[in-house]
Amino acid sequence: MSEKNKETVFDPEALVDYRAPIDSRGESRDITVGVNGEFIKIQRGKDVKIKAKFLEVLRNADTQEMAAREARDKAVKASEKAIYDM
C-alpha cells in the first residue's frame, strides 16, 4: 500500500506541539483541560507538547466560542434594528 492510500488514524495519546495564545485582553492565566478524568495545565505563550486528545478539546472549545460570538452579534444587530424600527 502506498503512503497516499494509508488512512490517517487519530491517536489521542500522540504528542503534538501547541502554544496557548495570550488572549486579546492580555489574559495570561494557565489553561486547564480535562479529558475523561485526565487533566493538564497549559502555560500560555510557551511551546509545549500535549496529547492530541487535549488539542481536540481546545479546538472544539474555539469552534463553540466562535459560534457563540456569531450568535451574539446577530442578536445584537437584530435588537438594534428592532429598536430603530420602533
Short mmCIF file of N, CA and C in Angstrom, two decimals:
data_model
loop_
_atom_site.label_atom_id
_atom_site.label_comp_id
_atom_site.label_asym_id
_atom_site.label_seq_id
_atom_site.Cartn_x
_atom_site.Cartn_y
_atom_site.Cartn_z
N MET A 1 0.86 -1.18 0.00
CA MET A 1 0.00 0.00 0.00
C MET A 1 0.90 1.24 0.00
N SER A 2 0.60 2.17 -0.88
CA SER A 2 1.42 3.38 -0.95
C SER A 2 1.09 4.31 0.21
N GLU A 3 1.99 5.28 0.46
CA GLU A 3 1.79 6.24 1.55
C GLU A 3 0.51 7.04 1.36
N LYS A 4 0.17 7.37 0.11
CA LYS A 4 -1.03 8.17 -0.17
C LYS A 4 -2.31 7.44 0.19
N ASN A 5 -2.31 6.12 0.10
CA ASN A 5 -3.53 5.35 0.33
C ASN A 5 -3.74 4.96 1.79
N LYS A 6 -2.75 5.20 2.63
CA LYS A 6 -2.91 4.86 4.04
C LYS A 6 -3.89 5.81 4.70
N GLU A 7 -4.78 5.25 5.49
CA GLU A 7 -5.73 6.07 6.23
C GLU A 7 -5.03 6.68 7.43
N THR A 8 -5.38 7.91 7.72
CA THR A 8 -4.86 8.56 8.92
C THR A 8 -5.75 8.17 10.08
N VAL A 9 -5.14 7.62 11.10
CA VAL A 9 -5.87 7.18 12.28
C VAL A 9 -5.55 8.15 13.41
N PHE A 10 -6.60 8.66 14.04
CA PHE A 10 -6.42 9.58 15.16
C PHE A 10 -5.90 8.82 16.37
N ASP A 11 -4.75 9.24 16.86
CA ASP A 11 -4.18 8.64 18.06
C ASP A 11 -4.28 9.67 19.19
N PRO A 12 -5.24 9.51 20.08
CA PRO A 12 -5.45 10.50 21.13
C PRO A 12 -4.27 10.66 22.08
N GLU A 13 -3.39 9.67 22.13
CA GLU A 13 -2.24 9.71 23.03
C GLU A 13 -0.98 10.28 22.37
N ALA A 14 -1.02 10.51 21.06
CA ALA A 14 0.15 11.04 20.36
C ALA A 14 0.44 12.46 20.85
N LEU A 15 1.71 12.77 20.98
CA LEU A 15 2.10 14.11 21.41
C LEU A 15 2.14 15.06 20.22
N VAL A 16 1.60 16.25 20.43
CA VAL A 16 1.58 17.28 19.39
C VAL A 16 2.10 18.58 19.98
N ASP A 17 2.63 19.43 19.12
CA ASP A 17 3.11 20.74 19.56
C ASP A 17 1.93 21.69 19.71
N TYR A 18 1.99 22.54 20.73
CA TYR A 18 0.92 23.51 20.96
C TYR A 18 1.49 24.71 21.69
N ARG A 19 0.93 25.87 21.38
CA ARG A 19 1.23 27.09 22.12
C ARG A 19 -0.09 27.78 22.40
N ALA A 20 -0.45 27.88 23.67
CA ALA A 20 -1.69 28.55 24.06
C ALA A 20 -1.49 30.05 23.91
N PRO A 21 -2.35 30.70 23.15
CA PRO A 21 -2.18 32.13 22.94
C PRO A 21 -2.51 32.95 24.19
N ILE A 22 -1.88 34.10 24.27
CA ILE A 22 -2.27 35.08 25.27
C ILE A 22 -3.41 35.83 24.63
N ASP A 23 -4.58 35.84 25.25
CA ASP A 23 -5.76 36.39 24.58
C ASP A 23 -5.70 37.91 24.43
N SER A 24 -6.66 38.44 23.70
CA SER A 24 -6.67 39.86 23.35
C SER A 24 -6.77 40.78 24.56
N ARG A 25 -7.25 40.26 25.68
CA ARG A 25 -7.35 41.06 26.90
C ARG A 25 -6.07 40.95 27.73
N GLY A 26 -5.06 40.27 27.18
CA GLY A 26 -3.82 40.10 27.91
C GLY A 26 -3.87 38.99 28.94
N GLU A 27 -4.88 38.14 28.83
CA GLU A 27 -5.05 37.03 29.78
C GLU A 27 -3.83 36.12 29.73
N SER A 28 -3.24 35.89 30.86
CA SER A 28 -2.05 35.04 30.88
C SER A 28 -2.19 33.87 31.86
N ARG A 29 -3.38 33.67 32.40
CA ARG A 29 -3.58 32.53 33.31
C ARG A 29 -3.43 31.22 32.55
N ASP A 30 -2.97 30.20 33.25
CA ASP A 30 -2.84 28.88 32.66
C ASP A 30 -4.21 28.35 32.24
N ILE A 31 -4.20 27.44 31.28
CA ILE A 31 -5.43 26.80 30.81
C ILE A 31 -5.44 25.38 31.37
N THR A 32 -6.56 25.00 31.96
CA THR A 32 -6.72 23.63 32.43
C THR A 32 -7.66 22.92 31.47
N VAL A 33 -7.24 21.75 31.02
CA VAL A 33 -8.03 20.96 30.07
C VAL A 33 -8.16 19.56 30.62
N GLY A 34 -9.38 19.00 30.53
CA GLY A 34 -9.60 17.65 31.01
C GLY A 34 -10.28 16.78 29.98
N VAL A 35 -9.87 15.53 29.94
CA VAL A 35 -10.49 14.54 29.07
C VAL A 35 -10.62 13.24 29.88
N ASN A 36 -11.85 12.82 30.08
CA ASN A 36 -12.12 11.56 30.78
C ASN A 36 -11.35 11.42 32.09
N GLY A 37 -11.36 12.48 32.89
CA GLY A 37 -10.74 12.42 34.20
C GLY A 37 -9.25 12.70 34.22
N GLU A 38 -8.64 12.89 33.06
CA GLU A 38 -7.21 13.23 32.99
C GLU A 38 -7.10 14.73 32.70
N PHE A 39 -6.38 15.44 33.53
CA PHE A 39 -6.28 16.89 33.40
C PHE A 39 -4.84 17.33 33.19
N ILE A 40 -4.70 18.41 32.42
CA ILE A 40 -3.38 19.03 32.26
C ILE A 40 -3.55 20.53 32.42
N LYS A 41 -2.47 21.18 32.77
CA LYS A 41 -2.45 22.63 32.86
C LYS A 41 -1.44 23.12 31.82
N ILE A 42 -1.86 24.09 30.98
CA ILE A 42 -1.01 24.58 29.90
C ILE A 42 -0.70 26.05 30.18
N GLN A 43 0.58 26.36 30.16
CA GLN A 43 1.01 27.74 30.37
C GLN A 43 0.91 28.49 29.04
N ARG A 44 0.25 29.65 29.07
CA ARG A 44 0.08 30.44 27.85
C ARG A 44 1.42 31.01 27.37
N GLY A 45 1.54 31.08 26.04
CA GLY A 45 2.70 31.70 25.42
C GLY A 45 3.95 30.83 25.40
N LYS A 46 3.86 29.59 25.85
CA LYS A 46 5.00 28.68 25.87
C LYS A 46 4.75 27.53 24.91
N ASP A 47 5.79 27.11 24.20
CA ASP A 47 5.69 25.93 23.34
C ASP A 47 5.72 24.69 24.23
N VAL A 48 4.69 23.84 24.06
CA VAL A 48 4.59 22.62 24.86
C VAL A 48 4.17 21.46 23.96
N LYS A 49 4.33 20.27 24.47
CA LYS A 49 3.81 19.08 23.80
C LYS A 49 2.65 18.58 24.66
N ILE A 50 1.51 18.36 24.00
CA ILE A 50 0.34 17.83 24.70
C ILE A 50 -0.21 16.66 23.90
N LYS A 51 -1.00 15.85 24.55
CA LYS A 51 -1.63 14.73 23.86
C LYS A 51 -2.68 15.27 22.89
N ALA A 52 -2.83 14.59 21.76
CA ALA A 52 -3.76 15.02 20.72
C ALA A 52 -5.18 15.16 21.23
N LYS A 53 -5.57 14.35 22.20
CA LYS A 53 -6.94 14.42 22.71
C LYS A 53 -7.21 15.77 23.39
N PHE A 54 -6.18 16.36 24.02
CA PHE A 54 -6.36 17.67 24.63
C PHE A 54 -6.44 18.77 23.57
N LEU A 55 -5.66 18.62 22.50
CA LEU A 55 -5.73 19.59 21.41
C LEU A 55 -7.11 19.55 20.76
N GLU A 56 -7.68 18.37 20.63
CA GLU A 56 -9.03 18.26 20.06
C GLU A 56 -10.05 19.00 20.93
N VAL A 57 -9.94 18.89 22.24
CA VAL A 57 -10.84 19.60 23.15
C VAL A 57 -10.67 21.11 22.98
N LEU A 58 -9.43 21.57 22.90
CA LEU A 58 -9.17 23.00 22.73
C LEU A 58 -9.74 23.52 21.41
N ARG A 59 -9.59 22.75 20.35
CA ARG A 59 -10.15 23.16 19.05
C ARG A 59 -11.67 23.20 19.09
N ASN A 60 -12.28 22.21 19.72
CA ASN A 60 -13.74 22.21 19.84
C ASN A 60 -14.23 23.41 20.64
N ALA A 61 -13.51 23.76 21.70
CA ALA A 61 -13.89 24.92 22.51
C ALA A 61 -13.80 26.20 21.69
N ASP A 62 -12.75 26.32 20.86
CA ASP A 62 -12.61 27.50 20.00
C ASP A 62 -13.77 27.59 19.01
N THR A 63 -14.14 26.46 18.43
CA THR A 63 -15.26 26.43 17.47
C THR A 63 -16.55 26.86 18.15
N GLN A 64 -16.81 26.36 19.35
CA GLN A 64 -18.02 26.73 20.08
C GLN A 64 -18.02 28.20 20.47
N GLU A 65 -16.86 28.72 20.85
CA GLU A 65 -16.77 30.13 21.23
C GLU A 65 -17.06 31.02 20.03
N MET A 66 -16.54 30.66 18.87
CA MET A 66 -16.79 31.46 17.66
C MET A 66 -18.27 31.43 17.30
N ALA A 67 -18.91 30.27 17.41
CA ALA A 67 -20.33 30.16 17.11
C ALA A 67 -21.15 31.01 18.09
N ALA A 68 -20.77 31.01 19.35
CA ALA A 68 -21.48 31.81 20.35
C ALA A 68 -21.32 33.30 20.06
N ARG A 69 -20.13 33.72 19.67
CA ARG A 69 -19.91 35.13 19.34
C ARG A 69 -20.74 35.55 18.12
N GLU A 70 -20.79 34.69 17.11
CA GLU A 70 -21.59 35.00 15.92
C GLU A 70 -23.06 35.12 16.29
N ALA A 71 -23.56 34.21 17.11
CA ALA A 71 -24.97 34.26 17.53
C ALA A 71 -25.24 35.53 18.32
N ARG A 72 -24.32 35.89 19.21
CA ARG A 72 -24.48 37.11 19.99
C ARG A 72 -24.50 38.34 19.08
N ASP A 73 -23.59 38.40 18.11
CA ASP A 73 -23.54 39.54 17.20
C ASP A 73 -24.82 39.66 16.38
N LYS A 74 -25.37 38.54 15.93
CA LYS A 74 -26.63 38.56 15.18
C LYS A 74 -27.76 39.06 16.06
N ALA A 75 -27.80 38.62 17.31
CA ALA A 75 -28.85 39.05 18.24
C ALA A 75 -28.75 40.54 18.52
N VAL A 76 -27.54 41.05 18.67
CA VAL A 76 -27.35 42.49 18.91
C VAL A 76 -27.84 43.28 17.71
N LYS A 77 -27.47 42.85 16.51
CA LYS A 77 -27.91 43.56 15.30
C LYS A 77 -29.43 43.54 15.16
N ALA A 78 -30.02 42.38 15.46
CA ALA A 78 -31.48 42.28 15.36
C ALA A 78 -32.16 43.19 16.37
N SER A 79 -31.63 43.26 17.59
CA SER A 79 -32.25 44.13 18.59
C SER A 79 -32.05 45.59 18.25
N GLU A 80 -30.89 45.94 17.70
CA GLU A 80 -30.68 47.34 17.27
C GLU A 80 -31.65 47.72 16.16
N LYS A 81 -31.88 46.80 15.23
CA LYS A 81 -32.82 47.07 14.14
C LYS A 81 -34.23 47.23 14.70
N ALA A 82 -34.62 46.36 15.63
CA ALA A 82 -35.95 46.44 16.22
C ALA A 82 -36.16 47.76 16.94
N ILE A 83 -35.16 48.21 17.66
CA ILE A 83 -35.26 49.50 18.36
C ILE A 83 -35.37 50.63 17.35
N TYR A 84 -34.56 50.57 16.31
CA TYR A 84 -34.55 51.61 15.29
C TYR A 84 -35.92 51.69 14.57
N ASP A 85 -36.54 50.51 14.34
CA ASP A 85 -37.80 50.45 13.64
C ASP A 85 -38.99 50.87 14.48
N MET A 86 -38.82 51.11 15.76
CA MET A 86 -39.94 51.49 16.64
C MET A 86 -40.47 52.85 16.32
#
